[in-house]
Tab-separated table of C-alpha atoms in Angstrom:
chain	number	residue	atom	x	y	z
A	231	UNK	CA	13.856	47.189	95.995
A	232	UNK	CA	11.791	44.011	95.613
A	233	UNK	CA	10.756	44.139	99.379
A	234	UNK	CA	9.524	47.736	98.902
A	235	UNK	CA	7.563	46.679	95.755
A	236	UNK	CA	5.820	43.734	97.535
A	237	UNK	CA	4.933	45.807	100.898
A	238	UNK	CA	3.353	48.365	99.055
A	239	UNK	CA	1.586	45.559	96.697
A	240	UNK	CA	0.410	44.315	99.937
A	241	UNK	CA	-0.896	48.034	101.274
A	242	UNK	CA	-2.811	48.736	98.416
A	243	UNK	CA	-4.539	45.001	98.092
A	244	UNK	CA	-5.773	45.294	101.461
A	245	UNK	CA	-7.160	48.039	100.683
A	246	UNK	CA	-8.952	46.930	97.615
A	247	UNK	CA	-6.880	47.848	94.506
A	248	UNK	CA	-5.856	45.497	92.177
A	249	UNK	CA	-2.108	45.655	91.819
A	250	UNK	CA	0.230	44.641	88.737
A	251	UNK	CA	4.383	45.197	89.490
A	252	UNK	CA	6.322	46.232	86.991
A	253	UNK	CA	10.252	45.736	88.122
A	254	UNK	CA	11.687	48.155	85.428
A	255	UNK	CA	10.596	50.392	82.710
A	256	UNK	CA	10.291	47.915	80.368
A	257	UNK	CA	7.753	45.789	82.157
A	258	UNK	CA	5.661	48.609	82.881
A	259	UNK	CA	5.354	49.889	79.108
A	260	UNK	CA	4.422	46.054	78.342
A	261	UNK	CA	2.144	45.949	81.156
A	262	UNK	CA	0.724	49.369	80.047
A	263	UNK	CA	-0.120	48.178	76.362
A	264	UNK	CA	-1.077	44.785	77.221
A	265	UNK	CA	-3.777	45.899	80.000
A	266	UNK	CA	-4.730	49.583	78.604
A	267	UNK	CA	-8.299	49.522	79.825
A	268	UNK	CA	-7.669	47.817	83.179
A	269	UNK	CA	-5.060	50.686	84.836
A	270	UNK	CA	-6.593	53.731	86.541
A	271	UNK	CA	-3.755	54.626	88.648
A	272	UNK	CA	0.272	54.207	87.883
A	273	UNK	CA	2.807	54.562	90.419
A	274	UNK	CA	6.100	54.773	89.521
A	275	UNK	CA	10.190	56.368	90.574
A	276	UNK	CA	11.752	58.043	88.179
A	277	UNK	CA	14.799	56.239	88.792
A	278	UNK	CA	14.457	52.924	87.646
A	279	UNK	CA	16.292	49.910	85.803
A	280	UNK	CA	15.483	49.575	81.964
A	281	UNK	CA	13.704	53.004	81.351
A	282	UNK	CA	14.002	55.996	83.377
A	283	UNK	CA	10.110	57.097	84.678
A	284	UNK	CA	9.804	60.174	82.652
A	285	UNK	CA	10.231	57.796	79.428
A	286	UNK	CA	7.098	55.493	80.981
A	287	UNK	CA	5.131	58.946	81.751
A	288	UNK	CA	4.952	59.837	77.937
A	289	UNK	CA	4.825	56.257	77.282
A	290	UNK	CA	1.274	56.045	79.864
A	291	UNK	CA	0.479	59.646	78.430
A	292	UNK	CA	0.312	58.212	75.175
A	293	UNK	CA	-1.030	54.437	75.317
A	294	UNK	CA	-3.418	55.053	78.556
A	295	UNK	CA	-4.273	58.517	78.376
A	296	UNK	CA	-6.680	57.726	81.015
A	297	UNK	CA	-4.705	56.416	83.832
A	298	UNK	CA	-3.825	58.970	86.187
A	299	UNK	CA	0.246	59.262	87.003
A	300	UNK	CA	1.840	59.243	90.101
A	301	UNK	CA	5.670	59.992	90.038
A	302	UNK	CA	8.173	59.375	93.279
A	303	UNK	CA	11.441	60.321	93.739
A	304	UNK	CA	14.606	61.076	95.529
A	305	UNK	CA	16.148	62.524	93.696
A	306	UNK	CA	16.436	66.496	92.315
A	307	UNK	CA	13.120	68.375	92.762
A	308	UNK	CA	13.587	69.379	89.118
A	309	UNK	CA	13.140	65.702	88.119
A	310	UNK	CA	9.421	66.136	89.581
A	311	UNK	CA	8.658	69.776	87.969
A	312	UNK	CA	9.451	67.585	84.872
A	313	UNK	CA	7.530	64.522	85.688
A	314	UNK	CA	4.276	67.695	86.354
A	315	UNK	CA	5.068	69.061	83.201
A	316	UNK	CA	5.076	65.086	81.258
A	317	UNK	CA	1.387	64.712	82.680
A	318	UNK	CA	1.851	63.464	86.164
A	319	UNK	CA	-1.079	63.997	88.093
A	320	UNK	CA	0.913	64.021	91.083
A	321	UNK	CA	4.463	63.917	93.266
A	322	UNK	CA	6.291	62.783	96.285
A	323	UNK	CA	9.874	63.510	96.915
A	324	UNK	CA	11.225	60.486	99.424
A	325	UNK	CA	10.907	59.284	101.575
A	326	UNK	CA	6.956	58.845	100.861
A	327	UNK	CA	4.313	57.160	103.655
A	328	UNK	CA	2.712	54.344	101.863
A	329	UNK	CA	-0.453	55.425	103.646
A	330	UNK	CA	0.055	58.721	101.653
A	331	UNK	CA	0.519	57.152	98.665
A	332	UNK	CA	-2.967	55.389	99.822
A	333	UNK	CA	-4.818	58.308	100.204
A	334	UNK	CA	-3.181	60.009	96.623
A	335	UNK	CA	-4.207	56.769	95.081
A	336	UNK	CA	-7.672	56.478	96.377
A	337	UNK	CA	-8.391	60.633	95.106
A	338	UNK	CA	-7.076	60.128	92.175
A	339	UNK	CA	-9.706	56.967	91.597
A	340	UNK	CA	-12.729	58.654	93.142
A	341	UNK	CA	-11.536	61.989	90.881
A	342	UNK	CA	-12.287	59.176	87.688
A	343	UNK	CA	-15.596	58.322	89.157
């Protein structure tokens, strides 16, 4: 899980984002309030340790109504139709190309400008 994390760290710094990892649910809610005005773009499974990713979409829903969602998966289509439905602005079932989640990353940012 950590390799994935830093390899797609790695993708999206090369191509210009700036990139904060959140290992679990818990970091990312922390991460969320303590840098509210600095994300544009969250990434994140719904299967997780500490806090399962529908609980951080509300969460970013509510303390960074701003940032635009992403929500990944492999688990039940159903679990996506739910992640829609909390405010994600969009989702991948896996296996996902990180060059996808590029291009979903860099429309959702240019959508912002």
């Amino acid at each position: 899980m950590a390799e994935i994390l830093l390899v797609l760290k790695t993708v999206f710094e090369n191509s210009g984002h700036a990139v904060h990892l959140a290992r679990n649910g818990e970091e990312a809610i922390r991460a969320c309030l303590h840098k509210k005005k600095g994300i544009d773009v969250v990434v994140t499974d719904l299967v997780m340790p500490r806090g399962h990713g529908l609980e951080l979409i509300d969460a970013i829903v509510a303390i960074v109504p701003s940032a635009s969602i992403i929500a990944v998966t492999g688990k039940s289509p159903e679990a996506l139709e739910k992640a829609d439905e909390l405010g994600a602005d969009m989702v991948f079932h896996k296996p996902v190309d990180g060059d996808e989640l590029l291009e979903a990353v860099a429309k959702l940012v240019k959508d912002r400008d």
